[in-house]
Amino acid sequence: MDAKRRRVVIVGGGFGGLEAAKALAEVPVDVTLVDRANYHLFQPLLYQVAMAGLSPAEIASPIRAILAEQSNVRVVMGDVSRIDLEEKRVHLEGDELPYDYVIVAVGAKTSYFGNDDWEAFAPGLKNVEDALEIRRRVLVAFERAERTPDARARRKLLTFVVIGGGPTGVELAGAIAELSRHVLGRDFRAIDPREAKVVLIEAGPRILPSFTEDLAHSAVEQLGELGVEVRTGSRVVTIDERGVELEDGAEADELPGLGSGKERERIASETILWAAGVEASGLTRTLGAPLDRQGRVVVGSDCAIPDHPEAFAIGDVARFEVPSAKGKASTVLPGVSPVAMQQARYVAQIIAWEVESDGAPPREPFWYLDKGTMATIGRSRAIADARGLKMRGFIAWLAWLFVHIWYLIGFRNRVVVLLNWAWSYLSYKRGARLITSTGWQPRGAPPSRAPSLPEASRSRESGRPRERAASPSS
Amino acid sequence: MDAKRRRVVIVGGGFGGLEAAKALAEVPVDVTLVDRANYHLFQPLLYQVAMAGLSPAEIASPIRAILAEQSNVRVVMGDVSRIDLEEKRVHLEGDELPYDYVIVAVGAKTSYFGNDDWEAFAPGLKNVEDALEIRRRVLVAFERAERTPDARARRKLLTFVVIGGGPTGVELAGAIAELSRHVLGRDFRAIDPREAKVVLIEAGPRILPSFTEDLAHSAVEQLGELGVEVRTGSRVVTIDERGVELEDGAEADELPGLGSGKERERIASETILWAAGVEASGLTRTLGAPLDRQGRVVVGSDCAIPDHPEAFAIGDVARFEVPSAKGKASTVLPGVSPVAMQQARYVAQIIAWEVESDGAPPREPFWYLDKGTMATIGRSRAIADARGLKMRGFIAWLAWLFVHIWYLIGFRNRVVVLLNWAWSYLSYKRGARLITSTGWQPRGAPPSRAPSLPEASRSRESGRPRERAASPSS
């Protein structure tokens, strides 16, 4: 390493961090990328791992392998404990990395809005471990239903509740419905998996608020075709081993047969999935910088942390406000991968200019180019809005498929995922329907629960700094 | 179900159990297949999962899906606690299955010959959880070495010890050497993965005793080309967090530079893998039937348990003695999948004859047709012995590849595995290099160790009844 070269430390190997490292390839700086995991995860397809359509390795690539040819990058697998903006150091277990520039790109994690006891009954979908746990719970529910003679208990086992009507919730609900109706159809003898009930719960007046009203309406229709029951205006008040308790508000209750006014209702379910909210990784609290309610760092128009022009926060971990020209309220950029990647390239460009020229050029504000958003609902079903060009149904699904496979990291993964999908599409079979136990242990360890119970095991931390926003928009 | 039809319960969905279920397809019996897992595992390729070449789903298929079209079979996912031969019932959690015939095919598990405390430091390779744990340990060792400045500690991290010179040990040692030399080559900055030291330890006078001496010699040569150090006549006396302690016997010490006589030596290593022995699943102890030292049920020439003509034990769980005609000592059939599958078809045939005809025909003794054995040593390297036709090197590897892909359950898996291999072969890349944490837990649970430490976590039981012999012969 050249002693005079500036040191750039990137914390997080998600869409933002990885893109920043790549964008610095030709810049004369020494880059260190730190992540707790050894792989970059293609988060938009994580729900496919949860629903047994794909294996983790098909949507993840080792960060080292992606950056192997880029000689100015060093990859460190490690757990960052704090970032000291004054001393300009990133601290990780027994080690510290001094920097001239730091890019904080550690992403978001699932938020239960203070109800952390809900997590054990309703896991979120942010990382590979979450996805395998959700896969295990969903598949085990069918296995246990097959062995349960009591009709009421079986009904509970075959009821799946997804909380949160954003893109992730819609994808999960659609995928469970599809799994039960098409994939598992003939595999059981005592139960008919097609009788599984899938309920999507949203507290707000409608699902997919980031889409236009007519596209969201189309999504409700497409979910209905798959048999998913959509409940809007329903606020979750309790989640426990018995199921979910809801409070139905008077506003925008789209389902017939439900009373208006505040009524409480319980849905008995063994399998509840949480897709209702995210917050920034806890690492932001170590910065001493201003944070918003979701723990995101409030950054300036140059993506830098106030009073620290050498420290940037990008992607889901940052709150970037776009001022409105027409006197309207300013908007905050959404937690989607294109924002993170465009911010990464912008920050890399700033660093390149500053290290390559003597005087510090003035920083132009970051400007986000919104190319569109899409959400998939199941095989052949989706909605998409590409700068006003609205698509729904099969054509939207094709667009979704094309965009997602195009952006999949690694040629091999693209081919394997495409092959897997072609196979699933033609055969209605799922290749990854394995119920794997959630932990290895020496057999000498004290015996614990049988692996067919859905309770989580006590083991190591699964929270990772690279947890990212669940919104799978393009 | 027809009340008069006989009930056949098969315990275990490995090679033996699954083959028995299939062989009973046209027989008028009601079959119930019980397994703790929901998938059939193609055990011979499990070492590829451990070495990051394949994903679990690529070598495993849901048992339900395999048997979906066979209407006389019911699949139950459950944990069998005991089998009552007198009452003719199979007991599983909160349930029992009465039978007219039972086929016990629960396979083998790793045996530490009474040194169960070794397991935490030296996992065996019997199921998917084992494979992912081994993968994690091997990959984490390189990651930690990259961050370790101390030369001695780095040396320990880059030393991999495989204990046991049977086919599984040879495969694992060869695969680690290949991973370090070819796959990880350019990914690191501080270390050169090619400096990794791989030691294969065998207590007996030579490796691969089930092969002829010249083929075993060829295997030693091929391992040497990959950089694996083979130590025979070395008995393991201690395994702990520091590494392995060996006692070198005087006999057949093939390495120069090592003294003869009983000498103790320590190899400092963070990553030790155990491939030195197996024993039958603990379920055999509930039978009250005669067992051998490895816990296998001693069966008669018709694969039935003595005094219980309706109860069969097949595959790795059975001790089947072949009497020698020439006055020599009798031999015991090895724990390889062809034995299990041939016994399965034989037992299914007996059941078919007995339920379809009135009088009970006399049972002809089971006769094993040995088609050959093979072991792979790495990319393009193997040995094979097909009824006297001996092959080594590339041609043996092609034979191995053909046989293993041919027998992979499920067309899709065959295509995906072939594609993965073609890709790995051409690019020297590995698609499944993910270090996944060994357990999911709610984040509210007490914090535990960081995921980069190789110690096992406390969690649920990983021993499964379908654990099978590691011998990957054809």
PDB file of C-alpha atoms in Angstrom, chain A residues 143-336:
ATOM      1  CA  GLU A 143     -46.221 -31.515   8.050  1.00  0.00           C
ATOM      2  CA  ARG A 144     -47.821 -31.098  11.451  1.00  0.00           C
ATOM      3  CA  ALA A 145     -51.276 -30.503   9.960  1.00  0.00           C
ATOM      4  CA  GLU A 146     -50.948 -33.830   8.105  1.00  0.00           C
ATOM      5  CA  ARG A 147     -50.474 -35.573  11.459  1.00  0.00           C
ATOM      6  CA  THR A 148     -53.122 -33.615  13.409  1.00  0.00           C
ATOM      7  CA  PRO A 149     -56.543 -35.283  13.644  1.00  0.00           C
ATOM      8  CA  ASP A 150     -58.240 -32.387  15.515  1.00  0.00           C
ATOM      9  CA  ALA A 151     -59.967 -30.134  12.973  1.00  0.00           C
ATOM     10  CA  ARG A 152     -59.558 -26.948  14.977  1.00  0.00           C
ATOM     11  CA  ALA A 153     -55.827 -27.469  15.549  1.00  0.00           C
ATOM     12  CA  ARG A 154     -55.403 -28.342  11.877  1.00  0.00           C
ATOM     13  CA  ARG A 155     -57.213 -25.171  10.856  1.00  0.00           C
ATOM     14  CA  LYS A 156     -54.799 -23.167  13.001  1.00  0.00           C
ATOM     15  CA  LEU A 157     -51.812 -24.939  11.429  1.00  0.00           C
ATOM     16  CA  LEU A 158     -53.136 -24.222   7.943  1.00  0.00           C
ATOM     17  CA  THR A 159     -53.713 -20.508   8.574  1.00  0.00           C
ATOM     18  CA  PHE A 160     -50.848 -18.234   7.508  1.00  0.00           C
ATOM     19  CA  VAL A 161     -50.853 -14.582   8.483  1.00  0.00           C
ATOM     20  CA  VAL A 162     -48.601 -12.007   6.827  1.00  0.00           C
ATOM     21  CA  ILE A 163     -48.463  -8.638   8.536  1.00  0.00           C
ATOM     22  CA  GLY A 164     -47.617  -5.617   6.424  1.00  0.00           C
ATOM     23  CA  GLY A 165     -48.981  -4.690   3.005  1.00  0.00           C
ATOM     24  CA  GLY A 166     -45.767  -3.415   1.418  1.00  0.00           C
ATOM     25  CA  PRO A 167     -44.013  -5.212  -1.441  1.00  0.00           C
ATOM     26  CA  THR A 168     -42.439  -7.838   0.864  1.00  0.00           C
ATOM     27  CA  GLY A 169     -45.741  -8.684   2.538  1.00  0.00           C
ATOM     28  CA  VAL A 170     -47.465  -8.955  -0.839  1.00  0.00           C
ATOM     29  CA  GLU A 171     -44.719 -11.205  -2.189  1.00  0.00           C
ATOM     30  CA  LEU A 172     -44.768 -13.468   0.851  1.00  0.00           C
ATOM     31  CA  ALA A 173     -48.556 -13.783   0.926  1.00  0.00           C
ATOM     32  CA  GLY A 174     -48.704 -14.522  -2.798  1.00  0.00           C
ATOM     33  CA  ALA A 175     -45.894 -17.044  -2.540  1.00  0.00           C
ATOM     34  CA  ILE A 176     -47.454 -18.951   0.384  1.00  0.00           C
ATOM     35  CA  ALA A 177     -50.765 -19.135  -1.472  1.00  0.00           C
ATOM     36  CA  GLU A 178     -49.002 -20.440  -4.542  1.00  0.00           C
ATOM     37  CA  LEU A 179     -46.972 -22.952  -2.547  1.00  0.00           C
ATOM     38  CA  SER A 180     -50.101 -24.374  -0.937  1.00  0.00           C
ATOM     39  CA  ARG A 181     -52.243 -24.379  -4.051  1.00  0.00           C
ATOM     40  CA  HIS A 182     -49.844 -25.537  -6.707  1.00  0.00           C
ATOM     41  CA  VAL A 183     -46.634 -26.948  -5.277  1.00  0.00           C
ATOM     42  CA  LEU A 184     -47.806 -29.063  -2.352  1.00  0.00           C
ATOM     43  CA  GLY A 185     -51.112 -30.013  -3.979  1.00  0.00           C
ATOM     44  CA  ARG A 186     -50.723 -33.778  -4.302  1.00  0.00           C
ATOM     45  CA  ASP A 187     -48.081 -34.492  -1.692  1.00  0.00           C
ATOM     46  CA  PHE A 188     -50.273 -35.016   1.351  1.00  0.00           C
ATOM     47  CA  ARG A 189     -52.845 -37.689   2.179  1.00  0.00           C
ATOM     48  CA  ALA A 190     -54.763 -36.424   5.234  1.00  0.00           C
ATOM     49  CA  ILE A 191     -54.917 -32.724   4.371  1.00  0.00           C
ATOM     50  CA  ASP A 192     -55.480 -30.771   1.196  1.00  0.00           C
ATOM     51  CA  PRO A 193     -52.856 -28.013   1.211  1.00  0.00           C
ATOM     52  CA  ARG A 194     -55.135 -26.003  -1.088  1.00  0.00           C
ATOM     53  CA  GLU A 195     -57.375 -25.400   1.903  1.00  0.00           C
ATOM     54  CA  ALA A 196     -54.654 -23.310   3.523  1.00  0.00           C
ATOM     55  CA  LYS A 197     -55.867 -19.845   4.418  1.00  0.00           C
ATOM     56  CA  VAL A 198     -53.536 -16.913   3.747  1.00  0.00           C
ATOM     57  CA  VAL A 199     -54.380 -13.528   5.284  1.00  0.00           C
ATOM     58  CA  LEU A 200     -52.498 -10.324   4.482  1.00  0.00           C
ATOM     59  CA  ILE A 201     -52.966  -7.652   7.126  1.00  0.00           C
ATOM     60  CA  GLU A 202     -52.329  -3.954   6.629  1.00  0.00           C
ATOM     61  CA  ALA A 203     -52.988  -1.231   9.200  1.00  0.00           C
ATOM     62  CA  GLY A 204     -53.277   1.553   6.635  1.00  0.00           C
ATOM     63  CA  PRO A 205     -56.219   2.187   4.342  1.00  0.00           C
ATOM     64  CA  ARG A 206     -54.660   0.256   1.431  1.00  0.00           C
ATOM     65  CA  ILE A 207     -51.792  -2.037   0.548  1.00  0.00           C
ATOM     66  CA  LEU A 208     -48.777  -0.910  -1.491  1.00  0.00           C
ATOM     67  CA  PRO A 209     -49.036   2.803  -0.646  1.00  0.00           C
ATOM     68  CA  SER A 210     -45.901   3.518  -2.686  1.00  0.00           C
ATOM     69  CA  PHE A 211     -47.819   2.545  -5.834  1.00  0.00           C
ATOM     70  CA  THR A 212     -50.681   4.354  -7.510  1.00  0.00           C
ATOM     71  CA  GLU A 213     -54.171   3.472  -6.352  1.00  0.00           C
ATOM     72  CA  ASP A 214     -55.151   1.604  -9.509  1.00  0.00           C
ATOM     73  CA  LEU A 215     -52.010  -0.566  -9.429  1.00  0.00           C
ATOM     74  CA  ALA A 216     -52.581  -1.359  -5.750  1.00  0.00           C
ATOM     75  CA  HIS A 217     -56.159  -2.278  -6.618  1.00  0.00           C
ATOM     76  CA  SER A 218     -54.883  -4.596  -9.321  1.00  0.00           C
ATOM     77  CA  ALA A 219     -52.566  -6.204  -6.758  1.00  0.00           C
ATOM     78  CA  VAL A 220     -55.542  -6.860  -4.450  1.00  0.00           C
ATOM     79  CA  GLU A 221     -57.368  -8.499  -7.348  1.00  0.00           C
ATOM     80  CA  GLN A 222     -54.381 -10.642  -8.288  1.00  0.00           C
ATOM     81  CA  LEU A 223     -53.922 -11.696  -4.652  1.00  0.00           C
ATOM     82  CA  GLY A 224     -57.618 -12.589  -4.553  1.00  0.00           C
ATOM     83  CA  GLU A 225     -57.191 -14.851  -7.602  1.00  0.00           C
ATOM     84  CA  LEU A 226     -54.552 -16.740  -5.613  1.00  0.00           C
ATOM     85  CA  GLY A 227     -56.901 -17.014  -2.637  1.00  0.00           C
ATOM     86  CA  VAL A 228     -55.187 -14.463  -0.382  1.00  0.00           C
ATOM     87  CA  GLU A 229     -57.555 -12.562   1.915  1.00  0.00           C
ATOM     88  CA  VAL A 230     -56.479  -8.912   2.143  1.00  0.00           C
ATOM     89  CA  ARG A 231     -57.454  -6.947   5.249  1.00  0.00           C
ATOM     90  CA  THR A 232     -56.757  -3.248   5.326  1.00  0.00           C
ATOM     91  CA  GLY A 233     -57.407  -0.885   8.211  1.00  0.00           C
ATOM     92  CA  SER A 234     -56.563  -3.717  10.607  1.00  0.00           C
ATOM     93  CA  ARG A 235     -54.127  -2.932  13.348  1.00  0.00           C
ATOM     94  CA  VAL A 236     -52.266  -5.749  15.110  1.00  0.00           C
ATOM     95  CA  VAL A 237     -52.587  -5.453  18.900  1.00  0.00           C
ATOM     96  CA  THR A 238     -51.234  -8.822  20.066  1.00  0.00           C
ATOM     97  CA  ILE A 239     -49.084 -11.605  18.610  1.00  0.00           C
ATOM     98  CA  ASP A 240     -48.542 -14.752  20.665  1.00  0.00           C
ATOM     99  CA  GLU A 241     -48.533 -18.535  20.386  1.00  0.00           C
ATOM    100  CA  ARG A 242     -52.290 -18.520  19.804  1.00  0.00           C
ATOM    101  CA  GLY A 243     -52.165 -16.227  16.816  1.00  0.00           C
ATOM    102  CA  VAL A 244     -52.847 -12.568  16.022  1.00  0.00           C
ATOM    103  CA  GLU A 245     -55.298 -10.198  17.620  1.00  0.00           C
ATOM    104  CA  LEU A 246     -56.527  -7.400  15.400  1.00  0.00           C
ATOM    105  CA  GLU A 247     -58.331  -4.137  15.929  1.00  0.00           C
ATOM    106  CA  ASP A 248     -60.357  -3.212  12.899  1.00  0.00           C
ATOM    107  CA  GLY A 249     -60.557   0.529  12.399  1.00  0.00           C
ATOM    108  CA  ALA A 250     -63.543   2.220  10.785  1.00  0.00           C
ATOM    109  CA  GLU A 251     -61.499   3.628   7.940  1.00  0.00           C
ATOM    110  CA  ALA A 252     -61.282   2.004   4.548  1.00  0.00           C
ATOM    111  CA  ASP A 253     -62.337  -1.459   5.564  1.00  0.00           C
ATOM    112  CA  GLU A 254     -62.498  -3.048   2.147  1.00  0.00           C
ATOM    113  CA  LEU A 255     -63.823  -6.445   3.203  1.00  0.00           C
ATOM    114  CA  PRO A 256     -67.546  -7.113   3.283  1.00  0.00           C
ATOM    115  CA  GLY A 257     -68.889  -8.826   6.387  1.00  0.00           C
ATOM    116  CA  LEU A 258     -66.593  -7.074   8.818  1.00  0.00           C
ATOM    117  CA  GLY A 259     -68.201  -4.637  11.174  1.00  0.00           C
ATOM    118  CA  SER A 260     -67.118  -1.017  11.287  1.00  0.00           C
ATOM    119  CA  GLY A 261     -65.921   0.782  14.410  1.00  0.00           C
ATOM    120  CA  LYS A 262     -63.173  -0.539  16.662  1.00  0.00           C
ATOM    121  CA  GLU A 263     -63.692  -4.287  16.931  1.00  0.00           C
ATOM    122  CA  ARG A 264     -61.259  -6.856  18.156  1.00  0.00           C
ATOM    123  CA  GLU A 265     -60.798 -10.127  16.380  1.00  0.00           C
ATOM    124  CA  ARG A 266     -58.451 -13.051  16.808  1.00  0.00           C
ATOM    125  CA  ILE A 267     -57.021 -15.113  13.963  1.00  0.00           C
ATOM    126  CA  ALA A 268     -55.729 -18.459  15.237  1.00  0.00           C
ATOM    127  CA  SER A 269     -52.478 -19.198  13.397  1.00  0.00           C
ATOM    128  CA  GLU A 270     -49.226 -21.060  13.981  1.00  0.00           C
ATOM    129  CA  THR A 271     -47.338 -19.251  11.252  1.00  0.00           C
ATOM    130  CA  ILE A 272     -47.172 -15.480  11.332  1.00  0.00           C
ATOM    131  CA  LEU A 273     -44.714 -13.474   9.236  1.00  0.00           C
ATOM    132  CA  TRP A 274     -43.773  -9.876   9.913  1.00  0.00           C
ATOM    133  CA  ALA A 275     -43.256  -7.496   7.004  1.00  0.00           C
ATOM    134  CA  ALA A 276     -44.609  -4.359   8.615  1.00  0.00           C
ATOM    135  CA  GLY A 277     -41.569  -2.244   9.305  1.00  0.00           C
ATOM    136  CA  VAL A 278     -37.848  -1.665   9.334  1.00  0.00           C
ATOM    137  CA  GLU A 279     -35.448   0.573  11.169  1.00  0.00           C
ATOM    138  CA  ALA A 280     -31.795   1.409  10.642  1.00  0.00           C
ATOM    139  CA  SER A 281     -29.133  -0.927  12.008  1.00  0.00           C
ATOM    140  CA  GLY A 282     -28.259  -0.251  15.647  1.00  0.00           C
ATOM    141  CA  LEU A 283     -24.739   0.796  14.596  1.00  0.00           C
ATOM    142  CA  THR A 284     -26.046   4.290  13.801  1.00  0.00           C
ATOM    143  CA  ARG A 285     -26.504   4.924  17.530  1.00  0.00           C
ATOM    144  CA  THR A 286     -22.721   4.750  18.016  1.00  0.00           C
ATOM    145  CA  LEU A 287     -22.103   7.688  15.674  1.00  0.00           C
ATOM    146  CA  GLY A 288     -23.312  10.481  17.917  1.00  0.00           C
ATOM    147  CA  ALA A 289     -24.970  11.976  14.851  1.00  0.00           C
ATOM    148  CA  PRO A 290     -28.598  13.156  14.560  1.00  0.00           C
ATOM    149  CA  LEU A 291     -30.971  10.251  13.856  1.00  0.00           C
ATOM    150  CA  ASP A 292     -34.631  10.149  12.872  1.00  0.00           C
ATOM    151  CA  ARG A 293     -37.294   8.020  14.547  1.00  0.00           C
ATOM    152  CA  GLN A 294     -36.300   4.927  12.570  1.00  0.00           C
ATOM    153  CA  GLY A 295     -32.711   5.340  13.671  1.00  0.00           C
ATOM    154  CA  ARG A 296     -31.555   6.612  10.284  1.00  0.00           C
ATOM    155  CA  VAL A 297     -28.711   9.119  10.067  1.00  0.00           C
ATOM    156  CA  VAL A 298     -29.958  12.509   8.895  1.00  0.00           C
ATOM    157  CA  VAL A 299     -27.546  13.354   6.070  1.00  0.00           C
ATOM    158  CA  GLY A 300     -26.973  16.516   4.074  1.00  0.00           C
ATOM    159  CA  SER A 301     -27.587  17.002   0.361  1.00  0.00           C
ATOM    160  CA  ASP A 302     -24.116  15.478  -0.253  1.00  0.00           C
ATOM    161  CA  CYS A 303     -24.975  12.293   1.716  1.00  0.00           C
ATOM    162  CA  ALA A 304     -22.474  13.352   4.395  1.00  0.00           C
ATOM    163  CA  ILE A 305     -23.098  13.341   8.119  1.00  0.00           C
ATOM    164  CA  PRO A 306     -23.426  16.966   9.438  1.00  0.00           C
ATOM    165  CA  ASP A 307     -20.026  18.442  10.406  1.00  0.00           C
ATOM    166  CA  HIS A 308     -18.265  15.359   8.996  1.00  0.00           C
ATOM    167  CA  PRO A 309     -17.717  15.864   5.271  1.00  0.00           C
ATOM    168  CA  GLU A 310     -15.480  12.756   5.279  1.00  0.00           C
ATOM    169  CA  ALA A 311     -18.256  10.506   6.661  1.00  0.00           C
ATOM    170  CA  PHE A 312     -21.100   9.415   4.402  1.00  0.00           C
ATOM    171  CA  ALA A 313     -24.225   7.402   5.131  1.00  0.00           C
ATOM    172  CA  ILE A 314     -26.063   5.856   2.171  1.00  0.00           C
ATOM    173  CA  GLY A 315     -28.982   3.565   1.484  1.00  0.00           C
ATOM    174  CA  ASP A 316     -31.409   2.383   4.139  1.00  0.00           C
ATOM    175  CA  VAL A 317     -29.259   3.670   6.951  1.00  0.00           C
ATOM    176  CA  ALA A 318     -29.605   7.287   5.805  1.00  0.00           C
ATOM    177  CA  ARG A 319     -32.469   9.745   5.907  1.00  0.00           C
ATOM    178  CA  PHE A 320     -32.138  11.814   2.755  1.00  0.00           C
ATOM    179  CA  GLU A 321     -34.661  14.616   2.402  1.00  0.00           C
ATOM    180  CA  VAL A 322     -35.550  15.892  -1.027  1.00  0.00           C
ATOM    181  CA  PRO A 323     -36.702  19.500  -0.733  1.00  0.00           C
ATOM    182  CA  SER A 324     -39.772  20.265  -2.776  1.00  0.00           C
ATOM    183  CA  ALA A 325     -39.565  23.231  -5.126  1.00  0.00           C
ATOM    184  CA  LYS A 326     -43.243  24.104  -5.030  1.00  0.00           C
ATOM    185  CA  GLY A 327     -43.531  24.939  -1.342  1.00  0.00           C
ATOM    186  CA  LYS A 328     -44.897  21.459  -0.571  1.00  0.00           C
ATOM    187  CA  ALA A 329     -43.522  19.292   2.233  1.00  0.00           C
ATOM    188  CA  SER A 330     -40.168  17.711   1.493  1.00  0.00           C
ATOM    189  CA  THR A 331     -40.060  13.958   0.824  1.00  0.00           C
ATOM    190  CA  VAL A 332     -37.679  11.309   2.144  1.00  0.00           C
ATOM    191  CA  LEU A 333     -36.067   8.887  -0.310  1.00  0.00           C
ATOM    192  CA  PRO A 334     -37.432   5.337   0.117  1.00  0.00           C
ATOM    193  CA  GLY A 335     -35.380   2.381   1.349  1.00  0.00           C
ATOM    194  CA  VAL A 336     -34.898   0.683  -1.995  1.00  0.00           C
TER     195      VAL A 336
END
